[in-house]
Amino acid sequence: MIDSSIAARLVTRRATRHPQLQCPKRQRVTGQNRADDRRADEDPRCPVRRRSCGRRDGGDAARDGDALLLCGRFAHKLLNDLMENYSTALRPVEDTDKSLNVTLQVTLSQLKDMDERNQVLIAYLWIRQTWHDAHLKWNKEEYDGLEVIRIPSSLVWRPDLVLYNKADDDFSGPVDTNVVLRYNGEITWDAPAITKSSCVVDVSYFPFDSQQCNLTFGSWTYNGNQVDITMGMDSGDLSDFVENVEWECHGMPATKNVIMYGCCSDPYPDITYTVLLQRRSSFYIFNLLLPCFLISFLAPLSFYLPADSGEKVSLGVTVLLALTVFQMMVAESMPPSENVPLIGKYYVATMTMITASTSLTIFIMNIHFCGAEAKPVPYWAKVIIIDYMSKIFFVYEVGESCTSPFGQMEESESFRQNQKRKLHPKEKPKAAPPPCCPDNDKSAAFTLTFDPCVYCSGGILGCDPKLVWNVEYIANCFREQKATCLKVAEWKKVAKVMDRIFMWIFFIMVFLMSILIIGKAP
């Protein structure tokens, strides 16, 4: 099989000796000569089917392979011609007094992470830079219509655009990808980059907060008179954005700024892209807010728990510890700042309320366990708390209803005393019976003696005064014991009514506090 290059030489030599075998000249004009061009391409006398490197019309594999081989030779020759006296150290402008325009366009592909504690935004960007190189132009007709070549970016001059608010220890720039070079000197450089930029995070309304993070790009050494930066679009491109599970991106507007620094009198332009982020709050509602909301409703229930159970204070302390754990979880993820997050305020308010409820529980338990040595319940407390508040909050003792309140026990006792006076109208008042014997003098107790007249006479009062005195003594002890029990029962009822009052007060406080805190969310 004859090599294609040898065959081309043989055909060329034959065409020189015999003009009728020459390949017809291809017309590089429009419309009317396209048929002639097609016939010239298909003429077997041509050593290589001449096709423009700037277009690909399709065809069989052999034909395309020969065309690509020819284009590769022209591209190699073009690259050698362009790089013969080219320097990447100087701005590629014909007049050094003129500025070089660089068009910047940023595409946000993905938000990798938002570190609120360190205030760093990690994003995956596609950065496109476009400029014109005055030293990299060619006449495409001289290179068989070759219009575009792709060469390594290290071979050409590149603008030194950097991210001003970079927060990464690695100072390496974008990836050294190829640049697209056109015959008119236009260079397009597309490079992916993972950026770590500083972002001022405001967590005042966490977890219903929104953040604005800036990405500021500008030249590090060239001023505005040397390299001018323009925006390719009014905002960043979000067409290929991959949705984030925690943040919603609501836009990426771009603005151009011209800043005069104190060190230099020349203007320095930059382009700032503002990433508008809104936090997805569902995760935090179900994992932080809802548990706190449910736990806070346990604090008023400690007032409903019976005081004799001995678990009222333990319940308040347990709820307080549970909220402390949630508060620590929120504090670990938030940056240390003076702005307390919204959920932190909710936790602090709930913890304060639980602390107050626990303190009131201790105070009410002290009232509940007042012994016999305590003073009687004041009259105003009987009227306000026992008579009125107990009816409002439906606090009744066992066997007591709204028709037989607690205060009628004394009235029934006075009723029995009046009936006794009516049965014995001529009875003379007797001296007050002796008090109950103290515990250390039980040996001095009187001994009951019964004479025969006790059983034969018509009544006890006319038989034996000593027996009557002993009976009156026993009755007096029962009265004192009953009065002591009545006093203790009154204090217990006061404590129970206060428990019920504070329970409803704290229920209303929890509900209103939750509504106020959540209502502040933007």
Coordinates of N, CA, C and O in Angstrom, one line a residue, residues 320-406:
L320 N -35.2 22.0 82.9 CA -34.2 23.0 82.8 C -32.9 22.4 82.2 O -32.2 23.0 81.4
L321 N -32.5 21.2 82.7 CA -31.3 20.6 82.1 C -31.5 20.2 80.6 O -30.5 20.3 79.9
A322 N -32.7 19.7 80.3 CA -32.9 19.4 78.9 C -32.8 20.6 78.0 O -32.2 20.6 76.9
L323 N -33.3 21.8 78.4 CA -33.2 23.0 77.6 C -31.7 23.5 77.6 O -31.3 24.1 76.6
T324 N -31.0 23.2 78.6 CA -29.6 23.6 78.6 C -28.8 22.9 77.6 O -27.9 23.4 76.9
V325 N -29.1 21.6 77.4 CA -28.5 20.8 76.3 C -28.8 21.3 75.0 O -27.9 21.5 74.1
F326 N -30.0 21.7 74.7 CA -30.4 22.3 73.4 C -29.7 23.6 73.2 O -29.2 23.9 72.1
Q327 N -29.6 24.4 74.2 CA -28.9 25.7 74.1 C -27.4 25.5 73.8 O -26.9 26.3 73.0
M328 N -26.8 24.5 74.3 CA -25.4 24.3 74.0 C -25.2 23.8 72.6 O -24.2 24.2 71.9
M329 N -26.1 23.0 72.1 CA -26.1 22.6 70.7 C -26.2 23.8 69.7 O -25.5 23.9 68.7
V330 N -27.0 24.8 70.0 CA -27.2 26.0 69.2 C -25.9 26.8 69.3 O -25.4 27.4 68.3
A331 N -25.4 27.0 70.5 CA -24.2 27.8 70.7 C -23.0 27.3 70.0 O -22.1 28.1 69.6
E332 N -22.9 26.0 69.9 CA -21.7 25.4 69.2 C -21.7 25.7 67.7 O -20.6 25.8 67.1
S333 N -22.8 25.9 67.1 CA -22.9 26.1 65.6 C -22.9 27.6 65.3 O -22.7 28.0 64.1
M334 N -23.1 28.5 66.2 CA -23.3 29.9 66.0 C -21.9 30.6 66.2 O -21.2 30.2 67.1
P335 N -21.6 31.7 65.5 CA -20.4 32.4 65.7 C -20.5 33.2 67.0 O -21.6 33.7 67.3
P336 N -19.4 33.4 67.7 CA -19.5 34.2 69.0 C -19.6 35.7 68.6 O -18.7 36.3 68.2
S337 N -20.8 36.2 68.8 CA -21.1 37.6 68.5 C -22.0 38.2 69.5 O -22.6 37.4 70.3
E338 N -22.2 39.5 69.4 CA -23.1 40.1 70.3 C -24.6 39.9 70.0 O -25.5 40.1 70.8
N339 N -24.8 39.6 68.7 CA -26.2 39.4 68.2 C -26.7 38.0 68.7 O -26.2 36.9 68.1
V340 N -27.6 37.9 69.6 CA -28.1 36.6 70.1 C -29.1 36.1 69.1 O -30.0 36.9 68.7
P341 N -29.0 34.9 68.6 CA -30.0 34.4 67.6 C -31.4 34.3 68.2 O -31.5 34.2 69.4
L342 N -32.3 34.2 67.3 CA -33.7 34.2 67.7 C -34.0 33.0 68.5 O -34.7 33.0 69.5
I343 N -33.5 31.8 68.1 CA -33.8 30.6 68.8 C -33.1 30.7 70.2 O -33.5 30.1 71.2
G344 N -31.9 31.4 70.3 CA -31.2 31.5 71.6 C -32.1 32.3 72.5 O -32.1 32.1 73.7
K345 N -32.7 33.4 72.0 CA -33.6 34.2 72.9 C -34.8 33.4 73.3 O -35.2 33.5 74.5
Y346 N -35.3 32.5 72.5 CA -36.4 31.6 72.9 C -36.0 30.7 74.0 O -36.7 30.5 74.9
Y347 N -34.8 30.1 73.8 CA -34.3 29.2 74.9 C -34.1 29.9 76.2 O -34.4 29.4 77.3
V348 N -33.5 31.1 76.1 CA -33.2 31.9 77.4 C -34.5 32.3 78.1 O -34.6 32.2 79.3
A349 N -35.5 32.7 77.3 CA -36.8 33.1 77.9 C -37.5 31.8 78.5 O -38.0 31.9 79.6
T350 N -37.4 30.7 77.8 CA -38.0 29.5 78.3 C -37.3 29.0 79.6 O -37.9 28.6 80.6
M351 N -35.9 29.1 79.6 CA -35.2 28.7 80.8 C -35.5 29.6 82.0 O -35.6 29.2 83.1
T352 N -35.6 30.9 81.7 CA -36.0 31.9 82.7 C -37.4 31.5 83.3 O -37.6 31.6 84.5
M353 N -38.3 31.2 82.4 CA -39.6 30.9 82.9 C -39.6 29.6 83.7 O -40.3 29.5 84.8
I354 N -38.8 28.6 83.3 CA -38.8 27.3 84.1 C -38.1 27.6 85.4 O -38.5 27.0 86.5
T355 N -37.1 28.4 85.5 CA -36.5 28.8 86.8 C -37.4 29.4 87.7 O -37.5 29.1 88.9
A356 N -38.2 30.4 87.1 CA -39.3 31.0 88.0 C -40.3 30.0 88.4 O -40.7 30.1 89.6
S357 N -40.7 29.1 87.6 CA -41.7 28.1 88.0 C -41.2 27.2 89.1 O -41.9 26.8 90.0
T358 N -39.9 26.8 89.0 CA -39.3 26.0 90.0 C -39.2 26.7 91.3 O -39.5 26.1 92.4
S359 N -38.9 28.0 91.3 CA -38.8 28.8 92.5 C -40.2 28.9 93.1 O -40.4 28.8 94.4
L360 N -41.2 29.2 92.3 CA -42.6 29.3 92.9 C -43.1 28.0 93.4 O -43.8 27.9 94.4
T361 N -42.6 26.9 92.8 CA -43.0 25.5 93.3 C -42.5 25.3 94.7 O -43.2 24.8 95.5
I362 N -41.2 25.7 94.9 CA -40.6 25.6 96.2 C -41.4 26.4 97.2 O -41.7 25.9 98.4
F363 N -41.7 27.6 96.8 CA -42.5 28.5 97.8 C -43.9 27.9 98.1 O -44.3 27.9 99.2
I364 N -44.6 27.4 97.1 CA -45.9 26.8 97.3 C -45.8 25.5 98.1 O -46.7 25.3 98.9
M365 N -44.8 24.7 97.9 CA -44.6 23.5 98.7 C -44.4 23.9 100.2 O -44.8 23.1 101.1
N366 N -43.7 25.0 100.4 CA -43.5 25.4 101.8 C -44.9 25.8 102.5 O -45.1 25.5 103.6
I367 N -45.8 26.4 101.7 CA -47.1 26.7 102.2 C -47.9 25.4 102.4 O -48.6 25.2 103.4
H368 N -47.7 24.4 101.5 CA -48.5 23.2 101.5 C -48.2 22.4 102.8 O -49.1 21.8 103.4
F369 N -46.9 22.4 103.2 CA -46.5 21.6 104.3 C -46.4 22.4 105.6 O -45.6 22.1 106.5
C370 N -47.3 23.4 105.8 CA -47.4 24.1 107.0 C -47.9 23.1 108.1 O -49.0 22.6 107.9
G371 N -47.3 23.0 109.2 CA -47.8 22.1 110.3 C -48.7 22.8 111.2 O -49.3 23.9 111.0
A372 N -48.9 22.1 112.4 CA -49.8 22.6 113.4 C -49.4 23.9 114.1 O -50.1 24.6 114.6
E373 N -48.0 24.1 114.0 CA -47.5 25.3 114.7 C -47.6 26.5 113.8 O -47.3 27.6 114.3
A374 N -48.1 26.4 112.6 CA -48.3 27.6 111.7 C -49.4 28.4 112.2 O -50.3 28.0 112.9
K375 N -49.4 29.7 111.8 CA -50.5 30.6 112.1 C -51.7 30.3 111.3 O -51.6 29.7 110.2
P376 N -52.9 30.7 111.7 CA -54.0 30.4 110.9 C -54.0 31.2 109.6 O -53.3 32.2 109.5
V377 N -54.7 30.8 108.6 CA -54.8 31.5 107.3 C -55.4 32.9 107.5 O -56.5 33.0 108.2
P378 N -54.8 33.9 107.1 CA -55.4 35.3 107.2 C -56.8 35.4 106.6 O -57.2 34.6 105.7
Y379 N -57.5 36.3 107.2 CA -58.9 36.4 106.7 C -59.0 36.8 105.2 O -59.8 36.3 104.5
W380 N -58.1 37.7 104.8 CA -58.1 38.1 103.4 C -57.8 37.0 102.5 O -58.3 36.9 101.3
A381 N -56.9 36.1 102.9 CA -56.5 34.9 102.1 C -57.7 34.0 102.0 O -58.0 33.3 101.0
K382 N -58.5 33.8 103.1 CA -59.7 33.0 103.1 C -60.7 33.5 102.1 O -61.3 32.8 101.3
V383 N -60.9 34.8 102.1 CA -61.9 35.4 101.3 C -61.5 35.4 99.8 O -62.3 35.0 98.9
I384 N -60.2 35.8 99.5 CA -59.8 36.0 98.1 C -59.5 34.6 97.5 O -59.9 34.3 96.4
I385 N -58.6 33.8 98.2 CA -58.1 32.6 97.6 C -59.1 31.4 97.8 O -59.5 30.7 96.8
I386 N -59.6 31.2 99.1 CA -60.4 30.0 99.3 C -61.8 30.2 98.8 O -62.4 29.3 98.2
D387 N -62.4 31.4 99.1 CA -63.8 31.6 98.7 C -64.0 31.9 97.2 O -64.9 31.3 96.6
Y388 N -63.1 32.7 96.6 CA -63.4 33.2 95.3 C -62.5 32.5 94.2 O -63.0 32.0 93.2
M389 N -61.1 32.5 94.5 CA -60.2 32.0 93.5 C -60.4 30.5 93.3 O -60.3 29.9 92.2
S390 N -60.8 29.8 94.3 CA -61.0 28.3 94.2 C -62.2 28.0 93.3 O -62.2 27.0 92.6
K391 N -63.2 28.9 93.3 CA -64.4 28.7 92.5 C -64.1 29.1 91.0 O -64.5 28.4 90.1
I392 N -63.2 30.1 90.8 CA -62.9 30.5 89.5 C -62.0 29.4 88.8 O -62.2 29.1 87.6
F393 N -61.1 28.8 89.5 CA -60.2 27.8 88.9 C -60.6 26.4 89.2 O -59.9 25.4 89.0
F394 N -61.9 26.2 89.8 CA -62.5 24.9 90.0 C -61.6 24.0 90.8 O -61.2 22.9 90.4
V395 N -61.2 24.5 92.0 CA -60.3 23.7 92.9 C -61.2 23.3 94.1 O -61.7 24.1 94.9
Y396 N -61.5 22.0 94.2 CA -62.3 21.4 95.3 C -61.6 20.3 95.9 O -60.8 19.6 95.3
E397 N -61.9 20.0 97.2 CA -61.4 18.9 97.9 C -62.2 17.7 97.5 O -63.2 17.7 96.9
V398 N -61.8 16.5 98.0 CA -62.5 15.2 97.8 C -63.8 15.3 98.5 O -63.9 15.6 99.7
G399 N -64.9 15.0 97.8 CA -66.2 15.0 98.3 C -66.8 16.4 98.4 O -67.9 16.6 98.9
E400 N -66.1 17.4 97.9 CA -66.6 18.8 98.0 C -67.0 19.2 96.6 O -66.3 18.8 95.6
S401 N -68.0 20.0 96.4 CA -68.5 20.5 95.1 C -68.7 22.0 95.2 O -68.4 22.6 96.3
C402 N -69.1 22.5 94.1 CA -69.3 24.0 94.0 C -70.4 24.4 94.9 O -70.5 25.5 95.3
T403 N -71.4 23.5 95.3 CA -72.5 23.8 96.2 C -72.2 23.7 97.6 O -72.9 24.2 98.5
S404 N -71.1 23.0 98.0 CA -70.7 22.9 99.4 C -69.2 23.3 99.5 O -68.3 22.4 99.5
P405 N -68.9 24.5 99.5 CA -67.6 25.0 99.6 C -66.9 24.7 100.9 O -67.6 24.3 101.9
F406 N -65.6 24.9 100.9 CA -64.8 24.5 102.0 C -65.1 25.4 103.2 O -65.1 25.0 104.4

